[in-house]
Short mmCIF file of C-alpha atoms in Angstrom, two decimals:
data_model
loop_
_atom_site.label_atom_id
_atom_site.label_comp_id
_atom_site.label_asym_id
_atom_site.label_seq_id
_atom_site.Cartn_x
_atom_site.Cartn_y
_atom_site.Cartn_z
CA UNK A 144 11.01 -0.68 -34.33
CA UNK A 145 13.99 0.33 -36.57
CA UNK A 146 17.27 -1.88 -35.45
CA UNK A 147 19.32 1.16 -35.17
CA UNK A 148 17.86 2.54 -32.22
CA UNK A 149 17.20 -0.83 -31.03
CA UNK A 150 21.10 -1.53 -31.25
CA UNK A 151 21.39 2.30 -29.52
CA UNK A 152 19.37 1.37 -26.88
CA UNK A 153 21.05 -1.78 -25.97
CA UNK A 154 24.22 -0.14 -25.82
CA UNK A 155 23.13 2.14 -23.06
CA UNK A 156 21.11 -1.07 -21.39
CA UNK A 157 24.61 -2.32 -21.37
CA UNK A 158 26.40 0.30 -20.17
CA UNK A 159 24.07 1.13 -16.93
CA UNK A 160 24.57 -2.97 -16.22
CA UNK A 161 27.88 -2.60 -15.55
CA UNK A 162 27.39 0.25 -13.77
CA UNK A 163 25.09 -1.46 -11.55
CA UNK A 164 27.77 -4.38 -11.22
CA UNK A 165 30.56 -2.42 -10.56
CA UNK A 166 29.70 -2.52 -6.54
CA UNK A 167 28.79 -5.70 -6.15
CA UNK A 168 29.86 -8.26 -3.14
CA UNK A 169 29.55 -11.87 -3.07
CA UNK A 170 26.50 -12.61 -1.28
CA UNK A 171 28.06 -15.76 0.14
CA UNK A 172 30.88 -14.07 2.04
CA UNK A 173 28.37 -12.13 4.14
CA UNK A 174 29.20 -12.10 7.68
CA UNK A 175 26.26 -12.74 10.62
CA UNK A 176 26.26 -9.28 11.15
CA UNK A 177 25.24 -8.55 7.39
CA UNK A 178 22.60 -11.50 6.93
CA UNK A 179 20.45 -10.09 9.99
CA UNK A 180 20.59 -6.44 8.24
CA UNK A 181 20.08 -8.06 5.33
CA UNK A 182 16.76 -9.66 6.54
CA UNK A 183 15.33 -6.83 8.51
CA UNK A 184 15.65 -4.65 5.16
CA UNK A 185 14.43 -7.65 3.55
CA UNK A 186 11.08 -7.19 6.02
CA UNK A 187 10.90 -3.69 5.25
CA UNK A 188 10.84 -4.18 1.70
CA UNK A 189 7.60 -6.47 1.96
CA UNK A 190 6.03 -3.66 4.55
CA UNK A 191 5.08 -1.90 1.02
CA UNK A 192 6.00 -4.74 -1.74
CA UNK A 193 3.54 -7.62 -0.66
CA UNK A 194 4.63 -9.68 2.70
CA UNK A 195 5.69 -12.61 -0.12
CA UNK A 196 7.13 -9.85 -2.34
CA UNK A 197 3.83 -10.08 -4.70
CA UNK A 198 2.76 -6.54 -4.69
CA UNK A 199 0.46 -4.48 -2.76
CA UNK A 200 -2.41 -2.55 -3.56
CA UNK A 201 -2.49 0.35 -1.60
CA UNK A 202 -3.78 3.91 -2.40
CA UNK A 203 -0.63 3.84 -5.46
CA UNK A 204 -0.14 0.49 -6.58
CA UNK A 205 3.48 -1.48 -5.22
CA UNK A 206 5.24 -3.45 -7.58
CA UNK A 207 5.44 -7.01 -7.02
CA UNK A 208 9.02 -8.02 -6.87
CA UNK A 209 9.41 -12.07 -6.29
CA UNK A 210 11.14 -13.58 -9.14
CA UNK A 211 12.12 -9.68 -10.45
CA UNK A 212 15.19 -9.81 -12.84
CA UNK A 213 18.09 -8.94 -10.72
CA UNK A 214 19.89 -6.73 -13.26
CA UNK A 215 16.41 -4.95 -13.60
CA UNK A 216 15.74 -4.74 -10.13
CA UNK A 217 19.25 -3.13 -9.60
CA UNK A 218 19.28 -0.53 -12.92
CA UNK A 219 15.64 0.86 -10.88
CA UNK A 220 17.49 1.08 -7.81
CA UNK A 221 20.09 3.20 -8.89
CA UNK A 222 17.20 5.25 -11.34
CA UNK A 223 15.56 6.30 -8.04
CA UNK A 224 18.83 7.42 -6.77
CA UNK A 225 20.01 9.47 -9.62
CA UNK A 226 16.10 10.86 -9.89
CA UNK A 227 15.89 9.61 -13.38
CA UNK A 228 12.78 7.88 -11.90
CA UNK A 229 10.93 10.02 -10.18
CA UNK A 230 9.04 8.44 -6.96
CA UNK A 231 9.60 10.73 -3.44
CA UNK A 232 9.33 7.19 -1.52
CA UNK A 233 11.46 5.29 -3.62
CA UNK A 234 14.28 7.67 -3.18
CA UNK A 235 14.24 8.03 0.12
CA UNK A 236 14.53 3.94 0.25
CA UNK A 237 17.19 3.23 -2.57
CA UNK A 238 19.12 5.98 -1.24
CA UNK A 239 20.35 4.27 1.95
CA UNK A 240 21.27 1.10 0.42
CA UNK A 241 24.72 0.12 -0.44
CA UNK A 242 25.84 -1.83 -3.49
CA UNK A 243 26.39 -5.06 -1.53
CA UNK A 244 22.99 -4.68 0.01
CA UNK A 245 21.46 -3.97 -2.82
CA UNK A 246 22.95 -7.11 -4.55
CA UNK A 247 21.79 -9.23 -1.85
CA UNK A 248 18.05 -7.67 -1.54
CA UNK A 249 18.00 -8.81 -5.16
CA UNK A 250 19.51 -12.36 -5.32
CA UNK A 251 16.66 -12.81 -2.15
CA UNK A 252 13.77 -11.57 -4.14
CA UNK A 253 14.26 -13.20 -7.28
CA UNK A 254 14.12 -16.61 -5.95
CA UNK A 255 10.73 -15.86 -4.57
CA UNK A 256 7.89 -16.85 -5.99
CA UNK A 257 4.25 -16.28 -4.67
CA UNK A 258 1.31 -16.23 -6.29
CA UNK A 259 -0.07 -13.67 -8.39
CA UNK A 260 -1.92 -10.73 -6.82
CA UNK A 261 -4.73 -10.64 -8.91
CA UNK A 262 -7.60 -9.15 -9.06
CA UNK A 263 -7.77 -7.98 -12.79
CA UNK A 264 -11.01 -7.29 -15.07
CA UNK A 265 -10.52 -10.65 -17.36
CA UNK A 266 -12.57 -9.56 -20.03
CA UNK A 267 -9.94 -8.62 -22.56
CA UNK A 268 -7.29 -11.42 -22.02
CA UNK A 269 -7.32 -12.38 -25.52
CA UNK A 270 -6.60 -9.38 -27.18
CA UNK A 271 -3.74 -8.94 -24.32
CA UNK A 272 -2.34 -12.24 -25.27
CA UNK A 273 -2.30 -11.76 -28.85
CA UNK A 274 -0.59 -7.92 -28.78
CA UNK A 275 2.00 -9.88 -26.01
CA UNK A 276 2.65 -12.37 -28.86
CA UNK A 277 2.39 -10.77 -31.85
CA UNK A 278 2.62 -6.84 -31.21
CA UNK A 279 0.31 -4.57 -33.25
CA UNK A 280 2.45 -4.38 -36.25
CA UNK A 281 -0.01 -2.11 -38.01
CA UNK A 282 0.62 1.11 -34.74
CA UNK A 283 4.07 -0.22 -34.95
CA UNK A 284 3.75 -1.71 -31.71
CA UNK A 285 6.70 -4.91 -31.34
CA UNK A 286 5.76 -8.27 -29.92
CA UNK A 287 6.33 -8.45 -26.11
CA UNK A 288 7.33 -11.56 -25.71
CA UNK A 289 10.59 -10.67 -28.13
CA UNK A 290 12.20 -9.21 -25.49
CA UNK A 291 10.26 -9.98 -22.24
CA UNK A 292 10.44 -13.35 -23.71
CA UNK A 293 7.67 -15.89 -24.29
CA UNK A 294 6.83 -16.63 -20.48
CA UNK A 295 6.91 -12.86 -19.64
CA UNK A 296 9.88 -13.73 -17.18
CA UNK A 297 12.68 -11.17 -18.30
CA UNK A 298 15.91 -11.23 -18.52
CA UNK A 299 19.21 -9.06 -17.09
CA UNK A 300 18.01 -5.50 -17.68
CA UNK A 301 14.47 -6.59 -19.37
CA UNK A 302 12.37 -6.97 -16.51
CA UNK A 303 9.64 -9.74 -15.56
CA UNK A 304 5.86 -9.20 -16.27
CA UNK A 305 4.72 -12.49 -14.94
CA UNK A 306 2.35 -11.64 -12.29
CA UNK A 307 2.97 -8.02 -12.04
CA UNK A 308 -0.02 -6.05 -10.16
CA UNK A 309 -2.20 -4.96 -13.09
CA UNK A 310 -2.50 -1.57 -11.10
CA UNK A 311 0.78 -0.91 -11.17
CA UNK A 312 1.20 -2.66 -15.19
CA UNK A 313 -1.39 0.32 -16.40
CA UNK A 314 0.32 3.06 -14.21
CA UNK A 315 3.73 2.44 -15.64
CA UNK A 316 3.16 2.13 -19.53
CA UNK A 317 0.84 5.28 -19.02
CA UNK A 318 3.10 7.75 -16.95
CA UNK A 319 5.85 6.17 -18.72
CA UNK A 320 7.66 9.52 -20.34
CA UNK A 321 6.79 11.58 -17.62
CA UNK A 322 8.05 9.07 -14.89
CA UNK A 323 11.12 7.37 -16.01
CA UNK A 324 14.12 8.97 -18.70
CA UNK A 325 13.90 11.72 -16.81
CA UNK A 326 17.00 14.46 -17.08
CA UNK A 327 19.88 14.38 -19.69
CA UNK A 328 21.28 10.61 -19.15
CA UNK A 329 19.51 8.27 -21.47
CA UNK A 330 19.12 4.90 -19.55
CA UNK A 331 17.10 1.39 -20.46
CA UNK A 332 13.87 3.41 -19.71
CA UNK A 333 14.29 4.49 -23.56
CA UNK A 334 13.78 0.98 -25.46
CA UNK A 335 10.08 1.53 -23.98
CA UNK A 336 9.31 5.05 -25.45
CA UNK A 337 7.53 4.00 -28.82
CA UNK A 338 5.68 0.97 -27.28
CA UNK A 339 4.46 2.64 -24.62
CA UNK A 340 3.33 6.14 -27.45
CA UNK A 341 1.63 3.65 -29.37
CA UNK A 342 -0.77 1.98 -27.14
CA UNK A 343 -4.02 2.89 -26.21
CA UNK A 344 -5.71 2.81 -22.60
CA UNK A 345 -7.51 -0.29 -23.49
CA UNK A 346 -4.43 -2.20 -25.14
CA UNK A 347 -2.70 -0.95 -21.67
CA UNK A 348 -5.47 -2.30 -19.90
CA UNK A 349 -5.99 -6.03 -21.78
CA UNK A 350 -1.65 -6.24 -21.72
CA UNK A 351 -1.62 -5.45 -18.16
CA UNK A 352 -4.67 -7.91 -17.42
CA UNK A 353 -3.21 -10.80 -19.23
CA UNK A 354 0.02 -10.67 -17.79
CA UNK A 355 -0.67 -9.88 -14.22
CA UNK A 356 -2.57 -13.77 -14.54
CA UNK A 357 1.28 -15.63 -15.72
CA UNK A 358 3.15 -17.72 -13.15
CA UNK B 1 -10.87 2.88 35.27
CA UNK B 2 -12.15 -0.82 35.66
CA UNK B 3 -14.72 -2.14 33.27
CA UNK B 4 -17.97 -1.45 34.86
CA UNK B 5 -16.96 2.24 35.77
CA UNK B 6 -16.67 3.10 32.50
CA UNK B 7 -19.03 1.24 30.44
CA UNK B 8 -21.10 3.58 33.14
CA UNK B 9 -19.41 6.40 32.29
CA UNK B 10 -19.97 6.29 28.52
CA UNK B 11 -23.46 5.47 28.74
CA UNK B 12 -24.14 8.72 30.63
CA UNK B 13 -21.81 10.53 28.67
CA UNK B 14 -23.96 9.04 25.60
CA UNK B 15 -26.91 9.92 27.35
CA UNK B 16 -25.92 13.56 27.75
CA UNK B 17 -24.48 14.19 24.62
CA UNK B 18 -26.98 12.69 22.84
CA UNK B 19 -29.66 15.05 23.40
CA UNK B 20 -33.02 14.02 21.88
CA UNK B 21 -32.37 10.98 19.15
CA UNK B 22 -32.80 12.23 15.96
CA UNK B 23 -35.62 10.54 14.20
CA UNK B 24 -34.15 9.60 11.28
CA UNK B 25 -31.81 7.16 13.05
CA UNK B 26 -32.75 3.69 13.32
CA UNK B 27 -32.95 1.35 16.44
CA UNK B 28 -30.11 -0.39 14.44
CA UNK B 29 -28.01 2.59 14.47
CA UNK B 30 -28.34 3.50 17.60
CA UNK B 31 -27.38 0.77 18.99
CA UNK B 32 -23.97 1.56 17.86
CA UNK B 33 -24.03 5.00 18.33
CA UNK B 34 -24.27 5.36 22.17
CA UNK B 35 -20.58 3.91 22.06
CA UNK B 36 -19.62 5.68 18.71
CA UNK B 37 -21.45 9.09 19.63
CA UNK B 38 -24.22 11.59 17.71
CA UNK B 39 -23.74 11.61 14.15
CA UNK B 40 -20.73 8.41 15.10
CA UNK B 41 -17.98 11.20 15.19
CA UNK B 42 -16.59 9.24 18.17
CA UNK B 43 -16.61 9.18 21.99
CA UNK B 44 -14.63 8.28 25.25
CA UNK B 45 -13.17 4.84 23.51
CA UNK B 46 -15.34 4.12 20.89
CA UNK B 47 -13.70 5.50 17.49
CA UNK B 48 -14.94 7.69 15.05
CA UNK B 49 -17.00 5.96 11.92
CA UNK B 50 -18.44 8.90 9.69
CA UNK B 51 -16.30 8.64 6.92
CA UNK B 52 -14.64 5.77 7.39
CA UNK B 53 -14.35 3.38 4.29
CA UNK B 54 -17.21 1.14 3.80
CA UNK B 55 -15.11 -2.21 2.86
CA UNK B 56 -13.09 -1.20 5.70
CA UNK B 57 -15.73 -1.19 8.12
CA UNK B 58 -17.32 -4.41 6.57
CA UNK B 59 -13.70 -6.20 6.97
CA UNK B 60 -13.64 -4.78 10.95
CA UNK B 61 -16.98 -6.07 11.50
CA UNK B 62 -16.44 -9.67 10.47
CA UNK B 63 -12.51 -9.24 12.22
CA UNK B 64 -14.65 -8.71 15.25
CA UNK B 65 -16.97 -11.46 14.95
CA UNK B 66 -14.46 -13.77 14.14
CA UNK B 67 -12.20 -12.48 17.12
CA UNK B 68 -9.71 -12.06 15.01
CA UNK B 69 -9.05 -8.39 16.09
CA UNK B 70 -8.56 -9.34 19.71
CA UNK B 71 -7.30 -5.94 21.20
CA UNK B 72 -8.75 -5.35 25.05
CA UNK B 73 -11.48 -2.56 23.96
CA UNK B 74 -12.29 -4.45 20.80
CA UNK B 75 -12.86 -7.86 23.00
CA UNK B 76 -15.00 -5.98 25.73
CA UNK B 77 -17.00 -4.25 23.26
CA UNK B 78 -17.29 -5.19 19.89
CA UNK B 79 -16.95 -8.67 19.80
CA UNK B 80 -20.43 -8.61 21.89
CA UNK B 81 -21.46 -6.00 19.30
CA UNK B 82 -21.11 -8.00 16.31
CA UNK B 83 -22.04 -11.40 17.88
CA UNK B 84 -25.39 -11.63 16.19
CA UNK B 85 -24.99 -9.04 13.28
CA UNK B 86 -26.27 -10.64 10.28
CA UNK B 87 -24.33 -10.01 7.03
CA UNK B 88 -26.90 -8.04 5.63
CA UNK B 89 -27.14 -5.73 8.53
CA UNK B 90 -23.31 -5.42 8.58
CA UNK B 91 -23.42 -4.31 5.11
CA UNK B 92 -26.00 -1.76 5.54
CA UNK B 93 -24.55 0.05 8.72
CA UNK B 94 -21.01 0.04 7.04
CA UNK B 95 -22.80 2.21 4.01
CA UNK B 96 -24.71 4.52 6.16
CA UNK B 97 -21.53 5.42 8.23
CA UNK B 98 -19.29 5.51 5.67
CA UNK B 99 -21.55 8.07 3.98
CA UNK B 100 -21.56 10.28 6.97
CA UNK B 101 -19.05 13.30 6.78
CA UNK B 102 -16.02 13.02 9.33
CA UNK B 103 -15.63 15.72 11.67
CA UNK B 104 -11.89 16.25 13.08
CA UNK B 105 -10.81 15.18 16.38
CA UNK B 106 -7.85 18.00 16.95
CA UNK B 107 -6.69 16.58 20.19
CA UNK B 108 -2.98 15.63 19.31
CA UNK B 109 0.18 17.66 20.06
CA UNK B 110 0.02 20.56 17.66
CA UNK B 111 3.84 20.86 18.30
CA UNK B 112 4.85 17.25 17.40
CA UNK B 113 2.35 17.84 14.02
CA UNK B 114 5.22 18.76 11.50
CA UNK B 115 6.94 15.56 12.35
CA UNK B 116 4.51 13.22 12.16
CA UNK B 117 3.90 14.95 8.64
CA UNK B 118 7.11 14.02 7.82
CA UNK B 119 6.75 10.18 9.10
CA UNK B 120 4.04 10.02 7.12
CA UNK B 121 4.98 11.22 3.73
CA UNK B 122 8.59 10.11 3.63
CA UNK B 123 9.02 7.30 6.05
CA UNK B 124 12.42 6.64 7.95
CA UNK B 125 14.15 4.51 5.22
CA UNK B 126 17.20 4.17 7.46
CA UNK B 127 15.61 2.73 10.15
CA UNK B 128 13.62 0.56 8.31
CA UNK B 129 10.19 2.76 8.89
CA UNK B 130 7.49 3.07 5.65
CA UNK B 131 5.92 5.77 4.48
CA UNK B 132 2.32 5.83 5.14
CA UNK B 133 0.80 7.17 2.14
CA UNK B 134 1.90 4.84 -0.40
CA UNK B 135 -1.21 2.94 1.17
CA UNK B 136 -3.41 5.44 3.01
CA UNK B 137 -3.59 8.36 0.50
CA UNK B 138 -2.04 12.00 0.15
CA UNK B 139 -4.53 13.26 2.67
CA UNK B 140 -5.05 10.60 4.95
CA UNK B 141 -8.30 9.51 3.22
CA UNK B 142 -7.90 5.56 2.95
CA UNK B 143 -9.44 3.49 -0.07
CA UNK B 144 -11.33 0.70 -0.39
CA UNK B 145 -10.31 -2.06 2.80
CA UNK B 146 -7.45 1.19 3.86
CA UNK B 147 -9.03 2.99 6.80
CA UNK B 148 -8.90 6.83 6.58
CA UNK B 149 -7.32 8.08 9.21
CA UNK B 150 -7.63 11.78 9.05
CA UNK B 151 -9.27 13.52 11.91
CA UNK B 152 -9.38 10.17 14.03
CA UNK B 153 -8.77 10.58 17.70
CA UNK B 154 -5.09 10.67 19.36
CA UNK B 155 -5.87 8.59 21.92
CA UNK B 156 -7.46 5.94 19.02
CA UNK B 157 -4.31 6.09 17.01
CA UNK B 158 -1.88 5.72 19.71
CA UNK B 159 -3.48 3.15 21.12
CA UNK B 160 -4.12 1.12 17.59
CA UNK B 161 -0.34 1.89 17.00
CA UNK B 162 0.96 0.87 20.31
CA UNK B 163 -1.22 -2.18 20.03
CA UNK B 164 -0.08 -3.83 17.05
CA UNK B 165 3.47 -3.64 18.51
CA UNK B 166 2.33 -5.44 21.68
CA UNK B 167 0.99 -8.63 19.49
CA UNK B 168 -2.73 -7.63 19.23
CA UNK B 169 -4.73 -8.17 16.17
CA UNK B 170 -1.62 -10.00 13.89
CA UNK B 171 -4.49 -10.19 11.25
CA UNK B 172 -4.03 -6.76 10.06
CA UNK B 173 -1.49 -7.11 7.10
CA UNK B 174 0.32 -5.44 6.92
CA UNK B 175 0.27 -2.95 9.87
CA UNK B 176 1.85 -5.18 12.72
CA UNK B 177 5.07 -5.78 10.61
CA UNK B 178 4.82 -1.72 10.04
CA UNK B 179 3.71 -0.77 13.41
CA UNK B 180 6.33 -2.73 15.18
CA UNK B 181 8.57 -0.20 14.32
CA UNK B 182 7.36 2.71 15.10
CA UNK B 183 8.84 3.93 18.34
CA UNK B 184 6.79 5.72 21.15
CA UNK B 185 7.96 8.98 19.52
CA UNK B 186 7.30 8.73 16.51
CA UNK B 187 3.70 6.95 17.25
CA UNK B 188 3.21 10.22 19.29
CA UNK B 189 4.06 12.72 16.34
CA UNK B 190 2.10 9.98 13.68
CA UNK B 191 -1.14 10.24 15.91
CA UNK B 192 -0.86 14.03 16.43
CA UNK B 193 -0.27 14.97 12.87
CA UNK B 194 -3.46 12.72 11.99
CA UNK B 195 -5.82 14.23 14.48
CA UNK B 196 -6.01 17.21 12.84
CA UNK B 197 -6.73 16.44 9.29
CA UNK B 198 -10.12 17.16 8.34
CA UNK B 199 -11.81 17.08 4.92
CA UNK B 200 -14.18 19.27 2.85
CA UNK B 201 -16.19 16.30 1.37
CA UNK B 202 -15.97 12.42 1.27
CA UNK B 203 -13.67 11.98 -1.82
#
């Protein structure tokens, strides 16, 4: 990846961060009234996202979200929103939220931590490992782990990988263009353009695989 | 209706409806069919299981024998029903009715369809109620251990719904945490809209 557009993309990364953090209330200062809405939305959330927020597979796959990055968590929030990620349900459930809940839904789910879903093929963890570590430099694919970083954990606007439904893992670098970036603001979504033109399905499939297994 | 009445009154209704067996169908079979109907499209309580998903059924089956889906009709019925159903047979009557095709039940509220539709695509984010397709399909039609629930009877569906809400069968993940907030309104439009949703082949 060339380090101008790298440096281009991190701009924008940085600019839809503050965005995000422009609402946001001190979760501590929450009055009674707030923490109960704050847990029934909580609930709701894990209706669809796993009832320990660690994904669901349903009839479309639901992304686990215990131990999400905040920052990330928030940027896809506000993507639904805006439309610039297109998911009907999604919308309809960002779009009610207000910054200060949003904050708080997000400080809650990143200090969960349940085990991983499971319930990927595991016969091409190798190869997943080595493109996580080592990237693919000859399809110009970057190492993983240089930005989702070593444990596949995230951080601020990159998310976490670690234990993310393989389902959902394959959906997402697949769709990819034609789900996220969408309309004329260019967001974080970008960074991910080339990786995700330069993988095949069965790179997807052994990435996906091998990270949905990390704690 | 008290127990005995109407364990009478399906087994004549079964006995009516029924008609001569058809050959084809196995002792094993119909012993579930004269509660689940000809062709198990479903009759008086006993729900519909043409169609229904085979890991689905399989799941119900051992939910039953393990009493862990403890509803009244389920306890009354099925729990006898599966009480000495060996795995193998379990497996093997899940796969024959989950082959058969699902005929629609049509009896909800044609009036209260369009916003059960809308329950059921879109949820009611702002009062914390999920959209139903994320997990049961575009067209009702389940997958793997997700029940279709196109063309299943009102009177099934409200009753399921209403159910989970009262404490019954907390083994379910997650449909008592999404039940339990369904009001009786929108349970009404939910089961309506789903009665009428028939298919043109199993997929």
């Amino acid at each position: 990846m060339k380090v101008t557009s790298l440096r281009l993309a991190f701009q924008t990364a940085l600019l839809a961060v503050c965005f995000a953090a422009t609402g946001r209330a001190d979760a501590a200062d929450m009055s009674q009234q707030a923490q109960q809405g704050l847990q029934g939305k909580l609930e709701y959330c894990k209706t669809c996202h796993g009832l320990s927020g660690e994904g669901y597979r349903g009839y479309y796959p639901m992304p686990r979200l215990a131990g999400q990055q905040p920052e990330y968590l928030e940027n896809q929030l506000q993507a639904f929103i805006r439309r610039s990620r297109t998911n009907p349900v999604m919308s309809n459930v960002a779009h009610g939220l207000t910054p200060s809940m949003v904050a708080a839904l997000a400080a809650n789910l990143r200090d969960l931590n349940p085990n991983p879903y499971g319930g990927a093929p595991r016969d091409s963890l190798a190869l997943g490992k080595t493109i996580f570590e080592q990237g693919l430099p000859e399809s110009n694919v970057p190492a993983c782990s240089a930005c989702h970083g070593p444990d596949a954990k995230g951080k601020a606007e990159i998310p976490r990988l670690a234990g993310q439904l393989y389902w959902y893992t394959v959906k997402s670098l697949t769709n990819w263009s034609r789900e996220r970036g969408q309309g004329s603001l260019k967001d974080t979504s970008a960074i991910m353009v080339p990786t995700t033109h330069n993988l095949t399905q069965a790179q997807i499939s052994a990435l996906a695989a091998y990270v949905s297994y990390l704690k | 209706m008290n127990l005995n009445t109407s364990k009478m009154a399906i087994l004549v209704i079964a006995f009516l409806a029924g008609g001569p067996l058809q050959a084809e169908e196995s002792l094993a079979i119909r012993n579930c069919t004269w509660c689940h109907g000809s062709s198990a499209q479903g009759l008086s309580t006993a729900p519909r299981l043409a169609g229904q998903r085979d890991q689905y059924i399989q799941n119900q089956l051992l939910s039953f024998s393990e009493h862990l889906r403890d509803n009244p009709l389920s306890q009354q019925y099925m729990w006898p029903a599966t009480a000495h159903l060996s795995p193998q047979a379990a497996h093997d009557l899940s796969a024959y009715f989950s082959a058969l095709p699902p005929v629609p039940a049509n009896d909800g509220d044609p009036e209260l369809a369009a916003a059960g539709r809308a329950i059921y695509d879109e949820g009611i984010a702002d009062s914390d109620v999920s959209a139903c397709v994320v997990c049961h399909g575009p067209n009702a039609e389940g997958v793997r251990g997700i029940p279709r629930l196109g063309g299943l009877s009102y009177p099934y569906l409200k009753r399921r719904l209403e159910q989970w809400g009262e404490g019954f069968h907390a083994a379910a993940a997650p449909m008592p945490q999404i039940a339990g907030r369904l009001s009786p309104n929108q349970i009404d439009a939910l089961a309506s809209y789903l009665s009428f949703i028939g298919y043109e082949s199993l997929e």
